[in-house]
Amino acid sequence: MALVATAAPAKAGQRRVVQVEELGVRLRSETHRVRSLREYLLLGRRHVGRVSWFEALSGITVSLQAGELLGVVGDNGAGKTTFLRVLAGIVPPSEGRVSVAGAIAPLVEMGAGFDVELTGRENVFLYGAMLGLDRRRVAGLFDVMVDFAGLQDSMDTAVKNYSSGMVARLGFSVATAVPPALLLVDEALAVGDANFRLRCSDRIDRLREQGTVVVLVSHDLELVRSQADTALWLHEGRVGAVGEVGAVLAAYQAQLERGGGEVAA
Amino acid sequence: MQRGTSLARLARFSDCLWLLAARALSVRYRRSVLGFAWTLFYPLGTMVILSLVFSQVFAGVGHYAFYVITGVLPWGFFSLASIQAADSLLAASPVLRKVYVPSVVFPASVVTANFVNLLLSLLVLPLVALATGAQALPSFGLLALALVCLLAFTGGVSLLLAAVNLFFQDVRYFFEGILLLWFYATPIVYPVSVLPEHLSWLPAINPFAWILLLMRGALYGSVVPVGAPLLCVAFSFSVLAIGWMLFHRLERRFYAWL
């Protein structure tokens, strides 16, 4: 049930960093909202019981070794983002077991954790702190982070005046300045320009050499094909296919061509 | 979600807590010309108005203005911090849905920011004391104890409100109503002596009245009953412990409601 930090065995390249067993996540659907104490007191408990839940994820089992890159594909609403959030520790599993060796598992997605009213500089420190880095660490890495994002001249500008590409660059740069055990990327690189994407994939390669596991969610199947070691196709919250990239993508594409029918067993 | 104990997680994110608190304060001070002076406007204004209105009614209270401000400042901290804390998780939901941060950081930063504000506000007390001729020699040990109890009590109430308000979003408004009644049930602007016989038990069951007793003992030189400090420490930290445990027990369910 709990996300347990386990001790990492020594040998890089073979140690298991991420272990997901029979993961299930139940989330509240927005339709029945009984959210006031007044209604609760007036209508009683049975109406509160009417809050409806759906299985955002169920029966997911995946295991990832140090340095591995998992590409996650699937339709909108298939549970890809929820899956990343579970790995990041944001969403607690309702069922099953998730363990990640290592404390820091940043999730890079559009505008992640940024306060748009604050300047770029303030956000670097705040986002760094939210990743659990202490002030001195962030201060020491500040120039490196800003250089990588190519935003030297925009640090005193409020983030609300940034383009979405600038936000993505800064987010990725801060999240990857300290090699994390697990890096979760949710379509964040799609808005960067070609030059930045190139540098991102360079940095991802370097992180993987140091043992970072990368989970990449993307609708860009060619990107997944070229980068991923293994792939996971999520279909309506379940595993559509998992394993060798070519086979998984073929299964996903076959389903796309059938026009989104049931998955063959 | 359990990466170390909840206390250890809070410690690891202490920088985050301070940055969020500093941000809340800098927004409050930066956004107006008068800045910090505005936060003194309410307590000082209340003091002046009440002194004009009530100093004859409560003629028995020495240095009535000083009496009022030693009550209004801690009450202002308690009510503002707990109301803001009630909203803190929902306000942080864009962050809490995207970044792994222990959720306790958000109500804690709200309480911290307001507490810093209270400490700064206390610096005007010597001036008020001078202006009103009240005794200006506080007992610092007792003041520190009163502040610690006030912080613990407010922290506990804030954690309870923050957690419960996520599931029932009108809890905040219920609590505002309770605060209004609570304000008048507490000897903040009136002395205990004006309470009629049949209500004289009221301050005894009111935790905030006990904290005020310490506060005024320290600042105003009123008599503190033996045992009151111990009692205050006991219930303040009990409230904090209850709030802390309830918050962390409910934490697993937060995400679905953010």
Coordinates of C-alpha atoms in Angstrom, one line a residue:
Chain A
M1 CA 0.0 0.0 0.0
A2 CA 2.7 2.5 0.9
L3 CA 5.4 3.9 -1.1
V4 CA 8.4 2.7 0.6
A5 CA 11.9 3.9 0.0
T6 CA 14.1 0.9 -0.1
A7 CA 17.8 0.6 0.3
A8 CA 19.6 0.6 -3.1
P9 CA 21.8 -2.4 -3.8
A10 CA 25.2 -1.4 -5.0
K11 CA 25.6 -2.5 -8.5
A12 CA 24.4 0.2 -11.0
G13 CA 22.9 -1.0 -14.2
Q14 CA 21.3 -4.0 -12.6
R15 CA 19.6 -2.8 -9.5
R16 CA 15.9 -2.4 -9.5
V17 CA 14.9 1.2 -8.9
V18 CA 11.2 1.1 -9.5
Q19 CA 8.9 -1.7 -8.5
V20 CA 5.1 -1.5 -9.1
E21 CA 3.0 -4.4 -8.2
E22 CA -0.7 -4.7 -8.9
L23 CA -1.1 -1.0 -8.6
G24 CA -4.7 0.3 -8.4
V25 CA -5.8 3.9 -7.9
R26 CA -9.4 5.0 -7.2
L27 CA -10.2 8.6 -7.8
R28 CA -13.3 10.6 -7.2
S29 CA -15.3 11.5 -10.3
E30 CA -16.5 15.1 -10.4
T31 CA -20.2 14.4 -11.0
H32 CA -21.6 14.0 -7.5
R33 CA -20.1 16.7 -5.4
V34 CA -21.3 16.8 -1.8
R35 CA -18.7 19.0 -0.4
S36 CA -20.4 21.1 2.2
L37 CA -20.9 20.4 5.9
R38 CA -24.3 22.1 5.7
E39 CA -25.5 19.5 3.2
Y40 CA -23.9 16.7 5.2
L41 CA -25.7 17.8 8.3
L42 CA -29.0 18.4 6.5
L43 CA -29.0 15.3 4.2
G44 CA -27.1 12.9 6.3
R45 CA -24.3 10.5 5.8
R46 CA -25.9 8.3 3.1
H47 CA -25.8 11.2 0.6
V48 CA -22.2 11.7 1.2
G49 CA -21.8 8.0 0.4
R50 CA -23.0 8.9 -3.1
V51 CA -19.7 10.4 -4.0
S52 CA -18.7 8.2 -6.9
W53 CA -15.3 6.8 -7.6
F54 CA -13.7 5.3 -10.6
E55 CA -10.7 3.1 -11.2
A56 CA -8.1 5.4 -12.7
L57 CA -5.6 2.6 -12.7
S58 CA -5.8 -1.0 -11.9
G59 CA -3.6 -4.1 -12.0
I60 CA -0.5 -2.3 -13.2
T61 CA 2.8 -4.2 -12.7
V62 CA 6.1 -2.8 -13.9
S63 CA 9.6 -3.1 -12.7
L64 CA 12.4 -0.8 -13.9
Q65 CA 16.2 -1.2 -13.6
A66 CA 18.7 1.7 -13.1
G67 CA 19.2 3.6 -16.3
E68 CA 16.1 2.3 -18.0
L69 CA 13.8 4.5 -20.0
L70 CA 10.1 3.5 -20.0
G71 CA 7.9 5.2 -22.6
V72 CA 4.2 5.4 -21.7
V73 CA 1.7 5.7 -24.4
G74 CA -2.1 5.7 -24.5
D75 CA -5.2 7.7 -25.3
N76 CA -6.2 10.8 -23.3
G77 CA -7.7 9.7 -20.0
A78 CA -6.0 6.3 -20.0
G79 CA -4.3 7.1 -16.7
K80 CA -0.8 8.1 -17.9
T81 CA -0.6 11.2 -15.8
T82 CA -2.1 9.5 -12.8
F83 CA 0.6 6.8 -13.2
L84 CA 3.4 9.4 -13.2
R85 CA 1.9 11.1 -10.1
V86 CA 1.8 7.8 -8.3
L87 CA 5.5 7.2 -9.1
A88 CA 6.2 10.8 -7.9
G89 CA 4.5 10.1 -4.6
I90 CA 1.8 12.6 -5.2
V91 CA -1.1 10.1 -5.5
P92 CA -1.2 7.4 -2.9
P93 CA -2.0 3.9 -4.3
S94 CA -5.4 2.6 -3.4
E95 CA -4.2 -1.0 -4.0
G96 CA -1.0 -2.8 -4.6
R97 CA 2.6 -1.7 -3.9
V98 CA 4.9 0.9 -5.3
S99 CA 8.5 1.2 -4.2
V100 CA 11.0 3.7 -5.5
A101 CA 14.7 3.5 -4.4
G102 CA 15.8 7.1 -3.7
A103 CA 14.2 10.2 -2.3
I104 CA 13.9 12.5 -5.3
A105 CA 11.5 11.7 -8.1
P106 CA 10.7 15.0 -9.8
L107 CA 7.8 15.1 -12.2
V108 CA 8.4 17.5 -15.1
E109 CA 5.2 18.7 -16.6
M110 CA 4.0 21.9 -18.0
G111 CA 4.3 24.7 -15.4
A112 CA 5.0 22.3 -12.7
G113 CA 5.2 23.9 -9.3
F114 CA 5.7 27.4 -10.5
D115 CA 4.1 30.4 -8.9
V116 CA 3.5 32.7 -11.9
E117 CA 3.5 35.8 -9.7
L118 CA 7.1 35.3 -8.6
T119 CA 10.2 36.0 -10.6
G120 CA 12.2 33.3 -12.3
R121 CA 14.8 33.5 -9.6
E122 CA 12.3 33.2 -6.8
N123 CA 10.8 30.2 -8.6
V124 CA 14.1 28.4 -9.0
F125 CA 14.5 28.6 -5.2
L126 CA 10.9 27.7 -4.4
Y127 CA 10.8 24.8 -6.9
G128 CA 14.2 23.6 -5.7
A129 CA 12.9 23.6 -2.1
M130 CA 9.8 21.7 -3.3
L131 CA 12.0 19.0 -4.7
G132 CA 13.5 18.7 -1.2
L133 CA 16.8 20.5 -2.1
D134 CA 18.1 22.8 0.6
R135 CA 18.8 26.5 0.0
R136 CA 22.6 26.2 -0.3
R137 CA 22.4 23.4 -2.8
V138 CA 20.1 25.4 -5.0
A139 CA 22.3 28.5 -4.6
G140 CA 25.3 26.5 -5.6
L141 CA 23.5 25.1 -8.7
F142 CA 21.7 28.3 -9.6
D143 CA 24.0 29.4 -12.5
V144 CA 24.1 25.9 -13.9
M145 CA 20.3 25.7 -13.9
V146 CA 19.8 29.1 -15.5
D147 CA 22.5 28.5 -18.1
F148 CA 21.0 25.2 -19.1
A149 CA 17.6 26.7 -19.5
G150 CA 19.1 29.6 -21.4
L151 CA 17.3 32.2 -19.3
Q152 CA 20.1 34.3 -18.0
D153 CA 18.3 37.5 -18.9
S154 CA 14.9 36.6 -17.6
M155 CA 15.5 35.7 -14.0
D156 CA 14.1 38.9 -12.6
T157 CA 11.0 38.7 -14.8
A158 CA 7.7 37.3 -13.3
V159 CA 7.0 33.8 -14.7
K160 CA 3.6 34.9 -15.9
N161 CA 5.4 36.8 -18.6
Y162 CA 7.3 33.6 -19.7
S163 CA 6.4 31.7 -22.8
S164 CA 5.3 28.1 -22.2
G165 CA 8.6 27.0 -23.7
M166 CA 10.6 29.1 -21.2
V167 CA 8.6 27.6 -18.3
A168 CA 9.2 24.1 -19.6
R169 CA 12.9 24.8 -20.0
L170 CA 13.3 26.2 -16.5
G171 CA 11.3 23.3 -14.9
F172 CA 13.3 20.7 -16.7
S173 CA 16.6 22.4 -15.8
V174 CA 15.9 22.7 -12.1
A175 CA 14.4 19.2 -11.8
T176 CA 17.4 17.5 -13.4
A177 CA 20.3 19.6 -11.9
V178 CA 20.7 17.0 -9.2
P179 CA 20.6 13.5 -10.7
P180 CA 17.3 12.1 -9.4
A181 CA 16.7 8.4 -8.9
L182 CA 13.7 8.6 -11.1
L183 CA 12.8 11.3 -13.6
L184 CA 9.2 11.6 -14.7
V185 CA 8.5 13.5 -17.9
D186 CA 4.9 14.3 -18.9
E187 CA 4.9 15.8 -22.4
A188 CA 6.8 18.7 -21.0
L189 CA 9.4 18.7 -23.7
A190 CA 6.9 19.0 -26.5
V191 CA 6.8 22.8 -26.1
G192 CA 10.6 23.4 -26.1
D193 CA 12.3 24.4 -29.3
A194 CA 14.4 21.9 -31.3
N195 CA 17.7 23.1 -29.8
F196 CA 16.4 22.7 -26.3
R197 CA 15.0 19.3 -27.0
L198 CA 18.3 18.2 -28.2
R199 CA 20.0 19.4 -25.0
C200 CA 17.3 17.6 -23.0
S201 CA 17.8 14.3 -24.7
D202 CA 21.6 14.8 -24.1
R203 CA 21.0 15.4 -20.4
I204 CA 18.6 12.5 -20.2
D205 CA 21.2 10.3 -21.7
R206 CA 23.8 11.5 -19.1
L207 CA 21.4 11.0 -16.2
R208 CA 20.7 7.4 -17.4
E209 CA 24.4 6.7 -17.5
Q210 CA 24.4 7.7 -13.8
G211 CA 21.5 5.3 -13.1
T212 CA 18.5 7.6 -13.3
V213 CA 15.3 5.8 -14.4
V214 CA 13.3 7.8 -16.8
V215 CA 9.6 7.5 -17.4
L216 CA 8.4 9.4 -20.4
V217 CA 4.8 10.0 -21.3
S218 CA 4.3 11.1 -24.8
H219 CA 1.9 11.1 -27.7
D220 CA 4.9 11.3 -30.0
L221 CA 5.2 7.6 -30.9
E222 CA 8.4 8.1 -32.9
L223 CA 10.0 9.8 -29.9
V224 CA 9.1 6.8 -27.8
R225 CA 10.4 4.4 -30.4
S226 CA 13.8 6.2 -30.6
Q227 CA 14.3 6.7 -26.9
A228 CA 12.6 4.0 -24.9
D229 CA 14.1 0.7 -23.8
T230 CA 10.6 -0.6 -22.8
A231 CA 7.2 0.7 -23.4
L232 CA 3.9 0.6 -21.5
W233 CA 0.6 1.1 -23.2
L234 CA -2.1 2.2 -20.8
H235 CA -5.7 1.5 -22.0
E236 CA -8.6 2.7 -19.8
G237 CA -6.5 2.4 -16.6
R238 CA -5.1 -1.1 -17.4
V239 CA -2.0 -2.4 -19.0
G240 CA -2.8 -2.7 -22.8
A241 CA 0.7 -4.1 -23.4
V242 CA 4.0 -3.8 -21.8
G243 CA 7.5 -4.8 -22.8
E244 CA 9.5 -4.6 -26.0
V245 CA 8.9 -1.1 -27.6
G246 CA 8.1 -2.2 -31.1
A247 CA 5.6 -4.8 -30.0
V248 CA 3.8 -2.4 -27.6
L249 CA 3.6 0.4 -30.1
A250 CA 2.3 -2.0 -32.7
A251 CA -0.4 -3.2 -30.4
Y252 CA -1.3 0.4 -29.5
Q253 CA -1.4 1.4 -33.2
A254 CA -3.5 -1.6 -34.1
Q255 CA -6.0 -0.5 -31.5
L256 CA -5.9 3.0 -32.8
E257 CA -6.7 1.7 -36.3
R258 CA -9.6 -0.4 -35.0
G259 CA -10.9 2.9 -33.7
G260 CA -10.6 2.3 -30.0
G261 CA -12.3 -1.0 -29.5
E262 CA -11.7 -3.6 -26.8
V263 CA -8.2 -4.9 -26.2
A264 CA -7.5 -8.4 -27.4
A265 CA -6.5 -10.6 -24.5
Chain B
M1 CA 3.4 8.3 0.4
Q2 CA 5.3 7.3 3.5
R3 CA 8.8 8.5 2.9
G4 CA 10.1 8.6 6.5
T5 CA 8.0 9.8 9.4
S6 CA 5.8 12.9 8.9
L7 CA 8.1 14.9 11.2
A8 CA 11.2 13.9 9.2
R9 CA 9.5 14.9 6.0
L10 CA 8.5 18.3 7.4
A11 CA 12.2 18.8 8.4
R12 CA 13.4 17.9 5.0
F13 CA 11.0 20.5 3.5
S14 CA 11.7 23.2 6.1
D15 CA 13.3 25.5 3.5
C16 CA 10.2 25.1 1.4
L17 CA 8.1 26.1 4.5
W18 CA 10.2 29.2 5.1
L19 CA 10.1 30.3 1.4
L20 CA 6.4 30.0 1.3
A21 CA 6.0 31.9 4.6
A22 CA 8.5 34.6 3.3
R23 CA 6.5 34.8 0.1
A24 CA 3.2 35.3 2.0
L25 CA 4.8 38.1 4.1
S26 CA 6.5 39.8 1.2
V27 CA 3.3 39.8 -0.8
R28 CA 1.5 41.3 2.1
Y29 CA 4.2 44.0 2.7
R30 CA 5.1 44.7 -0.9
R31 CA 1.7 45.2 -2.3
S32 CA 0.9 48.3 -0.5
V33 CA 2.8 51.6 0.1
L34 CA 2.4 51.4 3.8
G35 CA 3.4 47.7 3.8
F36 CA 3.8 46.4 7.3
A37 CA 2.1 49.5 8.8
W38 CA -1.2 48.1 7.4
T39 CA -1.0 45.0 9.5
L40 CA -0.8 47.2 12.5
F41 CA -3.7 49.3 11.3
Y42 CA -6.4 46.9 12.4
P43 CA -5.2 46.2 16.0
L44 CA -4.2 49.8 16.6
G45 CA -7.5 51.0 15.1
T46 CA -9.5 48.6 17.2
M47 CA -7.6 49.8 20.2
V48 CA -8.2 53.5 19.6
I49 CA -11.9 53.0 18.8
L50 CA -12.6 50.7 21.8
S51 CA -10.7 53.1 24.1
L52 CA -12.8 56.0 23.0
V53 CA -16.0 54.0 23.4
F54 CA -15.4 51.9 26.4
S55 CA -12.8 53.6 28.6
Q56 CA -15.6 55.1 30.6
V57 CA -17.6 51.9 30.8
F58 CA -14.5 49.9 31.8
A59 CA -13.1 52.6 34.0
G60 CA -12.1 49.9 36.5
V61 CA -9.5 48.6 34.0
G62 CA -6.2 50.4 34.3
H63 CA -4.7 51.5 31.0
Y64 CA -7.6 50.2 29.0
A65 CA -6.0 50.8 25.7
F66 CA -3.0 48.7 26.6
Y67 CA -5.4 46.0 28.0
V68 CA -7.2 45.9 24.6
I69 CA -4.1 45.7 22.4
T70 CA -2.6 42.9 24.5
G71 CA -5.7 40.9 23.7
V72 CA -6.4 42.0 20.1
L73 CA -2.9 41.2 18.8
P74 CA -2.9 37.5 19.8
W75 CA -6.5 37.1 18.8
G76 CA -5.8 38.7 15.4
F77 CA -3.0 36.2 14.9
F78 CA -5.1 33.2 15.9
S79 CA -8.1 34.1 13.8
L80 CA -6.2 35.2 10.7
A81 CA -3.8 32.2 10.7
S82 CA -6.6 29.6 11.3
I83 CA -8.9 31.1 8.6
Q84 CA -6.0 31.3 6.1
A85 CA -4.9 27.8 7.0
A86 CA -8.4 26.5 6.3
D87 CA -8.0 27.6 2.7
S88 CA -4.3 26.7 2.4
L89 CA -4.6 23.2 0.9
L90 CA -7.2 24.2 -1.8
A91 CA -5.1 27.3 -2.6
A92 CA -2.1 25.0 -3.1
S93 CA -3.9 22.4 -5.1
P94 CA -2.1 23.3 -8.4
V95 CA 1.2 22.6 -6.7
L96 CA 0.0 19.6 -4.6
R97 CA -1.3 17.9 -7.8
K98 CA 2.0 18.3 -9.6
V99 CA 4.9 18.2 -7.1
Y100 CA 5.5 15.9 -4.3
V101 CA 5.5 18.2 -1.2
P102 CA 4.2 17.1 2.2
S103 CA 0.9 18.9 2.4
V104 CA 1.5 19.9 6.0
V105 CA 4.0 22.5 4.6
F106 CA 1.1 24.7 3.4
P107 CA -0.9 25.3 6.6
A108 CA 2.4 25.4 8.5
S109 CA 3.7 28.2 6.3
V110 CA 0.5 30.2 6.8
V111 CA 0.8 29.9 10.6
T112 CA 4.5 30.8 10.4
A113 CA 4.0 33.9 8.3
N114 CA 1.3 35.1 10.7
F115 CA 3.4 34.4 13.7
V116 CA 6.3 36.4 12.3
N117 CA 3.8 39.2 11.7
L118 CA 2.7 38.9 15.4
L119 CA 6.2 39.1 16.7
L120 CA 6.8 42.2 14.6
S121 CA 3.6 43.7 15.9
L122 CA 4.5 43.1 19.5
L123 CA 7.3 45.6 18.9
V124 CA 4.8 48.4 19.0
L125 CA 3.7 47.5 22.5
P126 CA 6.4 49.5 24.3
L127 CA 5.3 52.6 22.3
V128 CA 1.6 52.0 23.3
A129 CA 2.7 51.4 26.9
L130 CA 4.6 54.7 26.9
A131 CA 1.7 56.6 25.3
T132 CA -0.8 55.2 27.8
G133 CA 1.5 55.2 30.8
A134 CA 1.1 51.4 31.4
Q135 CA 3.9 49.4 32.8
A136 CA 6.4 48.6 30.0
L137 CA 8.5 46.0 31.7
P138 CA 7.2 42.7 30.4
S139 CA 8.2 39.4 32.0
F140 CA 10.0 37.9 29.0
G141 CA 10.0 34.3 30.3
L142 CA 6.2 34.3 30.7
L143 CA 5.8 36.1 27.4
A144 CA 7.8 33.4 25.6
L145 CA 5.7 30.7 27.2
A146 CA 2.5 32.5 26.3
L147 CA 3.7 32.8 22.7
V148 CA 4.7 29.1 22.5
C149 CA 1.3 28.1 23.8
L150 CA -0.4 30.4 21.4
L151 CA 1.6 29.1 18.4
A152 CA 0.9 25.4 19.4
F153 CA -2.8 26.0 19.9
T154 CA -3.2 27.9 16.7
G155 CA -1.1 25.3 14.8
G156 CA -3.3 22.5 16.0
V157 CA -6.6 24.3 15.1
S158 CA -5.1 25.3 11.7
L159 CA -4.2 21.7 10.9
L160 CA -7.7 20.5 11.8
L161 CA -9.3 23.2 9.8
A162 CA -7.0 22.7 6.8
A163 CA -7.7 19.0 6.7
V164 CA -11.5 19.1 7.3
N165 CA -12.1 22.1 5.0
L166 CA -10.8 20.0 2.1
F167 CA -13.7 17.6 2.4
F168 CA -16.3 20.1 3.4
Q169 CA -15.5 23.5 1.9
D170 CA -17.9 25.4 4.0
V171 CA -16.2 24.5 7.3
R172 CA -14.3 27.7 6.9
Y173 CA -17.5 29.8 7.0
F174 CA -18.8 27.8 10.0
F175 CA -15.6 28.6 11.7
E176 CA -15.8 32.3 10.9
G177 CA -19.1 32.3 12.7
I178 CA -17.6 30.4 15.6
L179 CA -14.8 32.9 15.7
L180 CA -17.2 35.8 16.0
L181 CA -19.0 34.2 19.0
W182 CA -15.6 33.1 20.4
F183 CA -14.3 36.7 20.2
Y184 CA -17.1 38.0 22.4
A185 CA -17.0 35.0 24.7
T186 CA -13.3 35.8 25.4
P187 CA -12.2 38.6 27.7
I188 CA -10.3 40.5 24.9
V189 CA -12.0 43.9 24.9
Y190 CA -13.6 43.6 28.4
P191 CA -12.3 42.5 31.7
V192 CA -13.4 39.2 33.3
S193 CA -14.9 41.2 36.1
V194 CA -17.8 42.5 34.0
L195 CA -19.1 39.0 33.4
P196 CA -22.3 38.4 35.3
E197 CA -22.3 35.8 38.0
H198 CA -24.0 33.1 35.9
L199 CA -21.4 33.5 33.1
S200 CA -18.3 33.6 35.3
W201 CA -17.4 30.0 34.4
L202 CA -17.0 31.0 30.7
P203 CA -13.3 32.0 30.7
A204 CA -12.4 28.8 32.6
I205 CA -13.6 26.5 29.8
N206 CA -12.2 28.8 27.1
P207 CA -8.6 27.8 26.0
F208 CA -8.0 31.2 24.5
A209 CA -8.9 32.9 27.7
W210 CA -6.2 30.9 29.5
I211 CA -3.6 31.8 26.9
L212 CA -4.6 35.5 27.3
L213 CA -4.2 35.1 31.0
L214 CA -0.5 34.3 30.4
M215 CA -0.2 36.9 27.8
R216 CA -1.6 39.6 30.0
G217 CA 0.4 38.3 33.0
A218 CA 3.5 38.8 30.9
L219 CA 2.7 42.2 29.3
Y220 CA 0.2 43.8 31.5
G221 CA 1.4 42.6 34.9
S222 CA -1.9 41.0 35.9
V223 CA -1.9 38.1 38.3
V224 CA -1.4 34.7 36.8
P225 CA -2.9 31.9 38.8
V226 CA -0.6 29.1 40.0
G227 CA -0.9 26.2 37.6
A228 CA -2.1 28.3 34.7
P229 CA 1.2 28.0 32.7
L230 CA 1.2 24.3 33.1
L231 CA -2.4 24.0 32.1
C232 CA -1.8 26.2 29.0
V233 CA 1.2 24.1 27.9
A234 CA -0.8 20.9 28.4
F235 CA -3.9 21.8 26.4
S236 CA -2.1 23.8 23.7
F237 CA 0.2 20.9 22.9
S238 CA -2.7 18.4 23.1
V239 CA -4.5 20.4 20.5
L240 CA -1.4 20.5 18.3
A241 CA -0.9 16.7 18.7
I242 CA -4.5 16.0 17.8
G243 CA -4.4 18.3 14.8
W244 CA -1.2 16.8 13.6
M245 CA -2.4 13.2 13.9
L246 CA -5.7 13.9 12.3
F247 CA -4.1 15.8 9.5
H248 CA -1.7 12.9 8.7
R249 CA -4.4 10.3 9.1
L250 CA -6.5 12.0 6.5
E251 CA -3.5 12.9 4.3
R252 CA -3.8 9.8 2.1
R253 CA -7.3 10.9 1.1
F254 CA -6.3 14.5 0.2
Y255 CA -5.3 14.0 -3.4
A256 CA -8.8 12.9 -4.6
W257 CA -10.3 16.1 -3.2
L258 CA -7.7 18.6 -4.3

